Short mmCIF file of N, CA and C and ligand atoms in Angstrom, two decimals:
data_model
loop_
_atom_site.label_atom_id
_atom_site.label_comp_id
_atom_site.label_asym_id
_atom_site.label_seq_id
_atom_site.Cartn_x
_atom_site.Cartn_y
_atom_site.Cartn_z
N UNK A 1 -24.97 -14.84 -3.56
CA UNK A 1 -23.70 -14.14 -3.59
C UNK A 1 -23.62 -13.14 -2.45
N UNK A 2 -22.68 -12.96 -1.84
CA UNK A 2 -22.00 -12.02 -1.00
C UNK A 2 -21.36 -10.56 -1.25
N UNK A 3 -21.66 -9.75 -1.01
CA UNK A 3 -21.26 -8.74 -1.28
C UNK A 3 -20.13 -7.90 0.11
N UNK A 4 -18.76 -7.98 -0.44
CA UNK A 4 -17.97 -7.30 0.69
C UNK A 4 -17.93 -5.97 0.72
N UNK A 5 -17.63 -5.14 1.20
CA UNK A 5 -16.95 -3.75 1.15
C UNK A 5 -15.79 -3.79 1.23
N UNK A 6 -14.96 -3.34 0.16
CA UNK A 6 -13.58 -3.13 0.27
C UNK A 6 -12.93 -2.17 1.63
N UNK A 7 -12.21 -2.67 1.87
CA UNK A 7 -11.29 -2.06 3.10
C UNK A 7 -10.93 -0.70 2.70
N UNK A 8 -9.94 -1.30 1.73
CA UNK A 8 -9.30 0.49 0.82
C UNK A 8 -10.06 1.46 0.27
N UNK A 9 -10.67 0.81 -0.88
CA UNK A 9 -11.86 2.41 -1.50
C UNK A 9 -12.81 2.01 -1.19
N UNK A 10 -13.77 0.81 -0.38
CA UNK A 10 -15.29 0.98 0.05
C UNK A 10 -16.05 0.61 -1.26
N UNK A 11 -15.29 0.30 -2.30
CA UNK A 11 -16.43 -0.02 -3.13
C UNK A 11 -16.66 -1.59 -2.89
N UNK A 12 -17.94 -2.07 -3.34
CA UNK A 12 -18.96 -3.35 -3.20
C UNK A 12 -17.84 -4.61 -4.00
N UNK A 13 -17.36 -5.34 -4.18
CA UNK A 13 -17.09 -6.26 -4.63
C UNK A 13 -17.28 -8.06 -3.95
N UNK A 14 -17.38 -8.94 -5.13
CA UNK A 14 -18.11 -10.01 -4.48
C UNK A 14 -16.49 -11.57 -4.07
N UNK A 15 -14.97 -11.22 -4.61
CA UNK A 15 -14.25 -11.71 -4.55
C UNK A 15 -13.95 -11.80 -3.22
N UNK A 16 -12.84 -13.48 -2.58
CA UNK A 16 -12.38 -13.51 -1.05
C UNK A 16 -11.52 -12.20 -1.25
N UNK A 17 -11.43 -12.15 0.21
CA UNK A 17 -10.15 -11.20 0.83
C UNK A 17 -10.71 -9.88 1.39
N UNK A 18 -10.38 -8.69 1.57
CA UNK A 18 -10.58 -7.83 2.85
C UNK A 18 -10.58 -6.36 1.25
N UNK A 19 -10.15 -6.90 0.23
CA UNK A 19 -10.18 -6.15 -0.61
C UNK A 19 -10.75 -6.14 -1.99
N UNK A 20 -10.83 -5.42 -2.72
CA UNK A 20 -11.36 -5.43 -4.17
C UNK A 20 -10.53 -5.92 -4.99
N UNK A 21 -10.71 -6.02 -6.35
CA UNK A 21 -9.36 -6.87 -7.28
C UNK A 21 -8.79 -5.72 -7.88
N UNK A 22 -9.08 -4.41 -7.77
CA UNK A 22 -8.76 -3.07 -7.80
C UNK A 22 -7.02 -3.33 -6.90
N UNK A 23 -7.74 -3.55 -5.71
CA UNK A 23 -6.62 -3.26 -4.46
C UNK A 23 -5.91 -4.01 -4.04
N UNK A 24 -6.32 -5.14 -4.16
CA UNK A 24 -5.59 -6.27 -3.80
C UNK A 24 -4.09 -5.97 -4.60
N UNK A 25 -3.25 -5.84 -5.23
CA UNK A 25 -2.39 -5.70 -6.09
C UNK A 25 -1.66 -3.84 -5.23
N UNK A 26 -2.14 -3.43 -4.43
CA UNK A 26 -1.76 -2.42 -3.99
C UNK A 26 -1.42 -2.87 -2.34
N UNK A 27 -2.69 -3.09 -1.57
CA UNK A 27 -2.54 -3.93 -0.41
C UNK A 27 -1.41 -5.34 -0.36
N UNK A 28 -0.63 -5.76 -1.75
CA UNK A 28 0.37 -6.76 -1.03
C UNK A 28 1.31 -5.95 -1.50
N UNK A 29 1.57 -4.99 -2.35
CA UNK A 29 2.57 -3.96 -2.08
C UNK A 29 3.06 -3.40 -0.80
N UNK A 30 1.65 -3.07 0.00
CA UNK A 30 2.06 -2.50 0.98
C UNK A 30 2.65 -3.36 2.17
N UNK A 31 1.55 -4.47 2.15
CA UNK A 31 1.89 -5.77 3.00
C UNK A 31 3.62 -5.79 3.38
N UNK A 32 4.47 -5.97 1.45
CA UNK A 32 5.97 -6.48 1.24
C UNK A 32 6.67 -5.23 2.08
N UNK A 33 6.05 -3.46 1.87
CA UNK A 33 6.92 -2.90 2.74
C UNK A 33 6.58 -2.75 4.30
N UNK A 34 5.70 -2.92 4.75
CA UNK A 34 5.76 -3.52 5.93
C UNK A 34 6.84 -4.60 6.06
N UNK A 35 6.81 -5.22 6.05
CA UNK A 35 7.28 -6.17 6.23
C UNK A 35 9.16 -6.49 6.07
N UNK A 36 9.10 -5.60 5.04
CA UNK A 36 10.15 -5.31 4.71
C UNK A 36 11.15 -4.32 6.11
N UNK A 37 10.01 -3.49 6.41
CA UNK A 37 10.21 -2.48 7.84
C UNK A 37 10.90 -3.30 8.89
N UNK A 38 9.94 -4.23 8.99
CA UNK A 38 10.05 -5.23 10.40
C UNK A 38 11.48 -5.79 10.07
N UNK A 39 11.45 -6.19 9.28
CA UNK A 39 12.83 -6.66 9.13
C UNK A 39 14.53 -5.80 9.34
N UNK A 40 14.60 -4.38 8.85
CA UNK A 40 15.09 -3.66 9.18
C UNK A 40 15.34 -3.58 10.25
N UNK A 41 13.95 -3.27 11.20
CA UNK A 41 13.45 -2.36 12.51
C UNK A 41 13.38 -3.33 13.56
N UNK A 42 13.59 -2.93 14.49
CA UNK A 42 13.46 -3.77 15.67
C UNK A 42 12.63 -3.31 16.63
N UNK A 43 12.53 -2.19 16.65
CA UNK A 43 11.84 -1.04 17.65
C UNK A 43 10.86 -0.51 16.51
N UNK A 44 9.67 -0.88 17.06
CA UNK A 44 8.72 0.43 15.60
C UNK A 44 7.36 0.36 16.52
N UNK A 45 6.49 1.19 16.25
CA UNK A 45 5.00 2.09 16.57
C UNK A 45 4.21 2.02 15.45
N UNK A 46 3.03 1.81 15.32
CA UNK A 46 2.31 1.56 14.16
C UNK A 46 2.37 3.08 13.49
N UNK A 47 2.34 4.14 14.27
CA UNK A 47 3.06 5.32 13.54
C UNK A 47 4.20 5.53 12.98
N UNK A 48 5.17 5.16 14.02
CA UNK A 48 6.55 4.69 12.76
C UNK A 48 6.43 4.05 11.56
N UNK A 49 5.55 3.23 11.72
CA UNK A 49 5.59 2.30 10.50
C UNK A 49 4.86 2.77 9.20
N UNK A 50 3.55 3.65 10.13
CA UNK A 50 2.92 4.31 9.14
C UNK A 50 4.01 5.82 8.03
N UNK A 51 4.58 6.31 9.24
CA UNK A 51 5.31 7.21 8.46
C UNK A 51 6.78 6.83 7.39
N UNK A 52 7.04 5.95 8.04
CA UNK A 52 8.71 4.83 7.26
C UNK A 52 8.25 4.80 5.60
N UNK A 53 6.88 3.82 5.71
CA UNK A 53 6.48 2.94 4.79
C UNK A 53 5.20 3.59 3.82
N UNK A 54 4.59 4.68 4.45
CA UNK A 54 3.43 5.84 3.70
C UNK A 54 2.54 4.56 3.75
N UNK A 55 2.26 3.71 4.32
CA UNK A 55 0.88 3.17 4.65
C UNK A 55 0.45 3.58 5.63
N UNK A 56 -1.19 3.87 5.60
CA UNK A 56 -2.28 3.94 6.43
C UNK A 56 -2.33 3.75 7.70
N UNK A 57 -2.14 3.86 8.71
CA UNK A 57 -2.53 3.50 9.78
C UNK A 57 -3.76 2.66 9.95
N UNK A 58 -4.76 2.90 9.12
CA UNK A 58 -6.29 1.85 9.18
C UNK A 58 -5.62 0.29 8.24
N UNK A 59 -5.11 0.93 7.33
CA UNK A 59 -4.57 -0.55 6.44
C UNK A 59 -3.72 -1.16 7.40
N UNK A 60 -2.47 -0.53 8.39
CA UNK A 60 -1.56 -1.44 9.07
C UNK A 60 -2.35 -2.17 9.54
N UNK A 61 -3.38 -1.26 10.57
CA UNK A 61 -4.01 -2.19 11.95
C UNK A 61 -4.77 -3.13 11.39
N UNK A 62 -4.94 -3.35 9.59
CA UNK A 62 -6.01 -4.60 9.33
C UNK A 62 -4.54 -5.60 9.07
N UNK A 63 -3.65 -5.11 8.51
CA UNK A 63 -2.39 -6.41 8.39
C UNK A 63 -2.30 -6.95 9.52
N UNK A 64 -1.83 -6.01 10.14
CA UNK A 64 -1.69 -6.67 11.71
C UNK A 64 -2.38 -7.65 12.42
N UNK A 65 -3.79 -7.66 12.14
CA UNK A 65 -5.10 -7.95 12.62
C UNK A 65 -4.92 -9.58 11.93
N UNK A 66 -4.74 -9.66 10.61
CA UNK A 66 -4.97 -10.61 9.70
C UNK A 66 -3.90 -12.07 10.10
N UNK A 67 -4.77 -13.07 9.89
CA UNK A 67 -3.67 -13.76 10.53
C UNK A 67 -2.66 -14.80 9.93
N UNK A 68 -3.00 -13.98 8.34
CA UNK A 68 -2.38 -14.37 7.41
C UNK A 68 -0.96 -13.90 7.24
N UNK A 69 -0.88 -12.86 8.31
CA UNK A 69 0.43 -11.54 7.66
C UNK A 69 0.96 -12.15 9.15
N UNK A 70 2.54 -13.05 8.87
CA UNK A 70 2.88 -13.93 9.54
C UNK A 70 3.77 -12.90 10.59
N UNK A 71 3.68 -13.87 11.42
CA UNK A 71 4.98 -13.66 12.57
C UNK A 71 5.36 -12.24 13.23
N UNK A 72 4.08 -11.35 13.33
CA UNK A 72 4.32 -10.28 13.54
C UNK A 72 3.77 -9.74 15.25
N UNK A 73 4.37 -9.40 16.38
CA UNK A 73 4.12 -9.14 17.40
C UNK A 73 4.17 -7.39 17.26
N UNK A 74 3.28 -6.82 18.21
CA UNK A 74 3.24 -5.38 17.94
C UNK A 74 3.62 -5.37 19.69
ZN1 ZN B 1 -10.93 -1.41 -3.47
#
């Protein structure tokens, strides 16, 4: 077995994904308002986005990163 570190709170869990089963359910919350942003926004800064939407700046830059979280150019 594998042991990840959660992205969000750092605790040990052994499930896929970048998160715990804690977070996961918080992280696609945040994912939808991102996303939701982009859609609005045409012009945005990962600080804009961070301040719009009250996500993280460390959580954006892993959405962003992920190449699951579609169609997104920064
Ligand atoms: Zn977690």
């Amino acid at each position: 077995m594998e042991f990840k570190r959660c992205a969000r709170c750092g605790c040990f869990f052994v499930t896929e994904g970048d998160v715990c089963s804690d977070c996961a359910p918080k992280d696609r919350l945040d994912m939808v308002k991102v996303k939701n942003y982009f859609e609005e926004n045409s012009n945005y800064s990962i600080d804009n986005i961070s301040i719009s939407t009250g996500v993280s700046t460390r959580n954006l830059t892993r959405y962003l990163n992920d190449q699951n979280f579609p169609n997104i150019n920064l």
